[in-house]
C-alpha positions as a Python dict, from the first residue, in 0.01 Angstrom:
ca = {
    (1, 'M'): (0, 0, 0),
    (2, 'T'): (-21, 85, -406),
    (3, 'L'): (-268, 312, -461),
    (4, 'V'): (-390, 189, -842),
    (5, 'A'): (-642, 414, -1046),
    (6, 'I'): (-829, 299, -1341),
    (7, 'L'): (-1033, 520, -1540),
    (8, 'S'): (-1232, 324, -1804),
    (9, 'G'): (-1411, 426, -2117),
    (10, 'A'): (-1664, 214, -2358),
    (11, 'G'): (-1383, 27, -2488),
    (12, 'I'): (-1376, -210, -2191),
    (13, 'S'): (-1729, -307, -2208),
    (14, 'T'): (-1760, -397, -2552),
    (15, 'D'): (-1639, -722, -2482),
    (16, 'S'): (-1972, -750, -2305),
    (17, 'G'): (-2194, -663, -2602),
    (18, 'I'): (-2226, -281, -2539),
    (19, 'S'): (-2136, -40, -2834),
    (20, 'D'): (-1850, 211, -2792),
    (21, 'Y'): (-1950, 555, -2921),
    (22, 'R'): (-1677, 719, -3093),
    (23, 'G'): (-1472, 429, -3223),
    (24, 'P'): (-1460, 337, -3610),
    (25, 'N'): (-1820, 132, -3561),
    (26, 'G'): (-1918, 389, -3260),
    (27, 'L'): (-2300, 472, -3241),
    (28, 'W'): (-2243, 843, -3278),
    (29, 'R'): (-2088, 758, -3618),
    (30, 'R'): (-2339, 475, -3735),
    (31, 'D'): (-2678, 714, -3639),
    (32, 'P'): (-2595, 1090, -3574),
    (33, 'E'): (-2922, 1162, -3512),
    (34, 'A'): (-2926, 921, -3198),
    (35, 'E'): (-2697, 1192, -3018),
    (36, 'K'): (-3014, 1385, -2969),
    (37, 'L'): (-3169, 1140, -2751),
    (38, 'V'): (-2896, 1176, -2463),
    (39, 'T'): (-2873, 1575, -2557),
    (40, 'Y'): (-3074, 1750, -2255),
    (41, 'D'): (-3204, 2032, -2425),
    (42, 'Y'): (-3338, 1823, -2714),
    (43, 'Y'): (-3477, 1543, -2461),
    (44, 'M'): (-3638, 1816, -2254),
    (45, 'A'): (-3807, 2054, -2538),
    (46, 'D'): (-3930, 1729, -2766),
    (47, 'P'): (-4174, 1453, -2638),
    (48, 'E'): (-4104, 1251, -2942),
    (49, 'I'): (-3705, 1297, -2845),
    (50, 'R'): (-3825, 1182, -2496),
    (51, 'R'): (-4075, 866, -2658),
    (52, 'R'): (-3747, 754, -2882),
    (53, 'S'): (-3525, 768, -2600),
    (54, 'W'): (-3733, 525, -2420),
    (55, 'R'): (-3788, 303, -2676),
    (56, 'M'): (-3430, 303, -2710),
    (57, 'R'): (-3336, 204, -2366),
    (58, 'R'): (-3614, -64, -2367),
    (59, 'D'): (-3478, -217, -2669),
    (60, 'S'): (-3082, -199, -2570),
    (61, 'A'): (-2906, -469, -2428),
    (62, 'A'): (-2686, -279, -2250),
    (63, 'L'): (-2895, -334, -1896),
    (64, 'R'): (-2892, -729, -1963),
    (65, 'A'): (-2492, -692, -2030),
    (66, 'E'): (-2260, -916, -1814),
    (67, 'P'): (-1906, -789, -1681),
    (68, 'N'): (-1657, -956, -1886),
    (69, 'A'): (-1277, -1044, -1824),
    (70, 'A'): (-1147, -700, -1785),
    (71, 'H'): (-1401, -593, -1507),
    (72, 'R'): (-1334, -916, -1350),
    (73, 'A'): (-985, -878, -1317),
    (74, 'I'): (-983, -512, -1199),
    (75, 'A'): (-1231, -662, -893),
    (76, 'E'): (-968, -932, -840),
    (77, 'L'): (-689, -653, -823),
    (78, 'E'): (-896, -514, -570),
    (79, 'R'): (-910, -803, -331),
    (80, 'T'): (-548, -852, -355),
    (81, 'P'): (-338, -761, -51),
    (82, 'G'): (-91, -482, -67),
    (83, 'F'): (-363, -254, -340),
    (84, 'A'): (-598, -16, -278),
    (85, 'V'): (-803, 29, -632),
    (86, 'R'): (-1020, 300, -731),
    (87, 'V'): (-1261, 276, -1047),
    (88, 'I'): (-1334, 599, -1214),
    (89, 'T'): (-1528, 529, -1497),
    (90, 'Q'): (-1697, 732, -1810),
    (91, 'N'): (-1921, 434, -1861),
    (92, 'V'): (-2296, 420, -1712),
    (93, 'D'): (-2329, 57, -1719),
    (94, 'G'): (-2258, -36, -1394),
    (95, 'L'): (-2063, -368, -1445),
    (96, 'H'): (-1736, -279, -1237),
    (97, 'Q'): (-1999, -301, -962),
    (98, 'L'): (-2128, -642, -1081),
    (99, 'A'): (-1852, -762, -1123),
    (100, 'G'): (-1727, -754, -775),
    (101, 'M'): (-1586, -388, -721),
    (102, 'P'): (-1734, -211, -396),
    (103, 'P'): (-1996, 72, -529),
    (104, 'R'): (-1793, 306, -316),
    (105, 'K'): (-1498, 245, -477),
    (106, 'V'): (-1612, 328, -815),
    (107, 'L'): (-1665, 669, -933),
    (108, 'E'): (-1944, 723, -1223),
    (109, 'L'): (-1825, 1042, -1374),
    (110, 'H'): (-2143, 1022, -1622),
    (111, 'G'): (-2381, 880, -1370),
    (112, 'T'): (-2573, 516, -1429),
    (113, 'A'): (-2828, 405, -1648),
    (114, 'R'): (-2945, 166, -1411),
    (115, 'A'): (-3155, 443, -1250),
    (116, 'V'): (-3359, 713, -1364),
    (117, 'V'): (-3450, 1079, -1210),
    (118, 'C'): (-3691, 1331, -1207),
    (119, 'T'): (-3606, 1657, -1407),
    (120, 'G'): (-3834, 1869, -1144),
    (121, 'C'): (-3803, 1735, -791),
    (122, 'R'): (-3497, 1494, -804),
    (123, 'T'): (-3648, 1216, -698),
    (124, 'R'): (-3449, 869, -775),
    (125, 'S'): (-3617, 547, -880),
    (126, 'S'): (-3478, 249, -1084),
    (127, 'M'): (-3449, 224, -1479),
    (128, 'E'): (-3621, -148, -1418),
    (129, 'E'): (-3959, 4, -1286),
    (130, 'A'): (-3951, 307, -1570),
    (131, 'L'): (-3892, 47, -1847),
    (132, 'A'): (-4160, -166, -1698),
    (133, 'R'): (-4370, 140, -1750),
    (134, 'V'): (-4312, 146, -2074),
    (135, 'E'): (-4348, -219, -2160),
    (136, 'A'): (-4695, -164, -2012),
    (137, 'G'): (-4749, 113, -2234),
    (138, 'E'): (-4664, 487, -2102),
    (139, 'A'): (-4475, 570, -2397),
    (140, 'D'): (-4289, 903, -2179),
    (141, 'P'): (-4367, 778, -1821),
    (142, 'A'): (-4371, 1117, -1582),
    (143, 'C'): (-4246, 1115, -1224),
    (144, 'E'): (-4465, 947, -995),
    (145, 'A'): (-4393, 1194, -706),
    (146, 'C'): (-4467, 1508, -923),
    (147, 'G'): (-4550, 1437, -1261),
    (148, 'G'): (-4210, 1615, -1391),
    (149, 'I'): (-4031, 1454, -1695),
    (150, 'L'): (-3801, 1126, -1594),
    (151, 'K'): (-3460, 1114, -1746),
    (152, 'S'): (-3183, 857, -1708),
    (153, 'A'): (-2988, 928, -1430),
    (154, 'T'): (-2703, 975, -1703),
    (155, 'V'): (-2515, 1316, -1782),
    (156, 'M'): (-2620, 1396, -2083),
    (157, 'F'): (-2484, 1623, -2316),
    (158, 'G'): (-2562, 1962, -2194),
    (159, 'E'): (-2516, 1864, -1864),
    (160, 'R'): (-2228, 1922, -1633),
    (161, 'L'): (-2064, 1663, -1418),
    (162, 'D'): (-2145, 1637, -1065),
    (163, 'P'): (-1861, 1834, -893),
    (164, 'V'): (-1831, 1627, -606),
    (165, 'V'): (-1753, 1330, -798),
    (166, 'L'): (-1521, 1506, -1023),
    (167, 'G'): (-1353, 1669, -733),
    (168, 'E'): (-1280, 1307, -577),
    (169, 'A'): (-1149, 1195, -925),
    (170, 'M'): (-921, 1444, -950),
    (171, 'G'): (-786, 1373, -614),
    (172, 'I'): (-750, 1028, -691),
    (173, 'A'): (-557, 1107, -1003),
    (174, 'K'): (-332, 1320, -805),
    (175, 'A'): (-277, 1045, -525),
    (176, 'A'): (-203, 711, -750),
    (177, 'E'): (102, 586, -806),
    (178, 'V'): (-40, 354, -1084),
    (179, 'F'): (-271, 538, -1335),
    (180, 'L'): (-432, 319, -1599),
    (181, 'A'): (-680, 447, -1867),
    (182, 'V'): (-837, 129, -2023),
    (183, 'G'): (-1077, 168, -2331),
    (184, 'S'): (-1094, 553, -2332),
    (185, 'T'): (-1039, 778, -2638),
    (186, 'L'): (-878, 1033, -2369),
    (187, 'Q'): (-1098, 1319, -2618),
    (188, 'V'): (-1422, 1389, -2363),
    (189, 'Q'): (-1303, 1662, -2091),
    (190, 'P'): (-1273, 1672, -1791),
    (191, 'A'): (-1246, 1308, -1797),
    (192, 'A'): (-984, 1271, -2005),
    (193, 'S'): (-751, 1549, -1834),
    (194, 'L'): (-731, 1301, -1530),
    (195, 'A'): (-455, 1095, -1755),
    (196, 'G'): (-229, 1422, -1728),
    (197, 'I'): (-314, 1527, -1377),
    (198, 'A'): (-220, 1157, -1263),
    (199, 'A'): (140, 1228, -1502),
    (200, 'E'): (201, 1547, -1348),
    (201, 'H'): (193, 1461, -1011),
    (202, 'G'): (393, 1089, -1086),
    (203, 'A'): (189, 850, -1134),
    (204, 'R'): (308, 582, -1382),
    (205, 'L'): (35, 607, -1668),
    (206, 'V'): (-57, 350, -1875),
    (207, 'I'): (-276, 359, -2153),
    (208, 'V'): (-478, 62, -2290),
    (209, 'N'): (-692, 149, -2607),
    (210, 'A'): (-674, -22, -2954),
    (211, 'E'): (-643, 376, -3103),
    (212, 'P'): (-374, 657, -3010),
    (213, 'T'): (-495, 904, -2767),
    (214, 'P'): (-388, 1229, -2697),
    (215, 'Y'): (-209, 1150, -2415),
    (216, 'D'): (-8, 886, -2520),
    (217, 'E'): (320, 1080, -2555),
    (218, 'L'): (268, 1122, -2155),
    (219, 'A'): (249, 765, -2124),
    (220, 'D'): (493, 529, -1989),
    (221, 'E'): (376, 212, -2124),
    (222, 'I'): (122, 186, -2421),
    (223, 'V'): (-108, -138, -2544),
    (224, 'R'): (-295, -168, -2803),
    (225, 'E'): (-394, -528, -2759),
    (226, 'P'): (-715, -612, -2706),
    (227, 'I'): (-833, -494, -2369),
    (228, 'G'): (-1037, -853, -2276),
    (229, 'T'): (-687, -1031, -2277),
    (230, 'A'): (-449, -767, -2248),
    (231, 'L'): (-551, -610, -1934),
    (232, 'P'): (-587, -920, -1707),
    (233, 'A'): (-257, -969, -1808),
    (234, 'L'): (-122, -642, -1718),
    (235, 'L'): (-281, -633, -1375),
    (236, 'K'): (-132, -995, -1280),
    (237, 'R'): (208, -859, -1369),
    (238, 'L'): (153, -576, -1171),
    (239, 'A'): (22, -753, -848),
}
């Protein structure tokens, strides 16, 4: 059984119509102010930031996005005899699971945009439900359990990653025989360090990304082709 770990970043979802953040046309480059909408301190302190954040989520196409060929190819590899596949994703879009990856085999380092959490009592509920309330006229919906401030169940700037999820990801990186970094700039720590950890522990490191990354010199193979076609071909070759 070959353990294949796949670290996926924003680049894997661009074919599904979800913009990346740091690429040449990324959201943070086009609108630096947008970063405030997902920065914890700004979000908690300013009701107007929260209202704008809810409007952004309501108008975003991300929750209506469908998995693309790259997501489907990973799910297909997971069903191939002889392979154990684990996905460690920096994305919050849930597309790996929609493509057929079992949720228990997907580690969401930065949380999920498909749920909301109360910053007070930590009650979780669906994003769909919260956005229905926004649509009905609640500009900044409060927690129905305690009245606290609701936020997306994503890790905002200024919040730390879940140490349990990160610990699991590190364990997978150390154990992997093949480690693919797909559509990630490998610039955001600690997620980026997983590529280095995998290489140090003897994994074959493959980087599939349009732009150079800080870990290219450690890679056994670098693929600069479009992910939607390059990744399915690469995984077929692996299988």
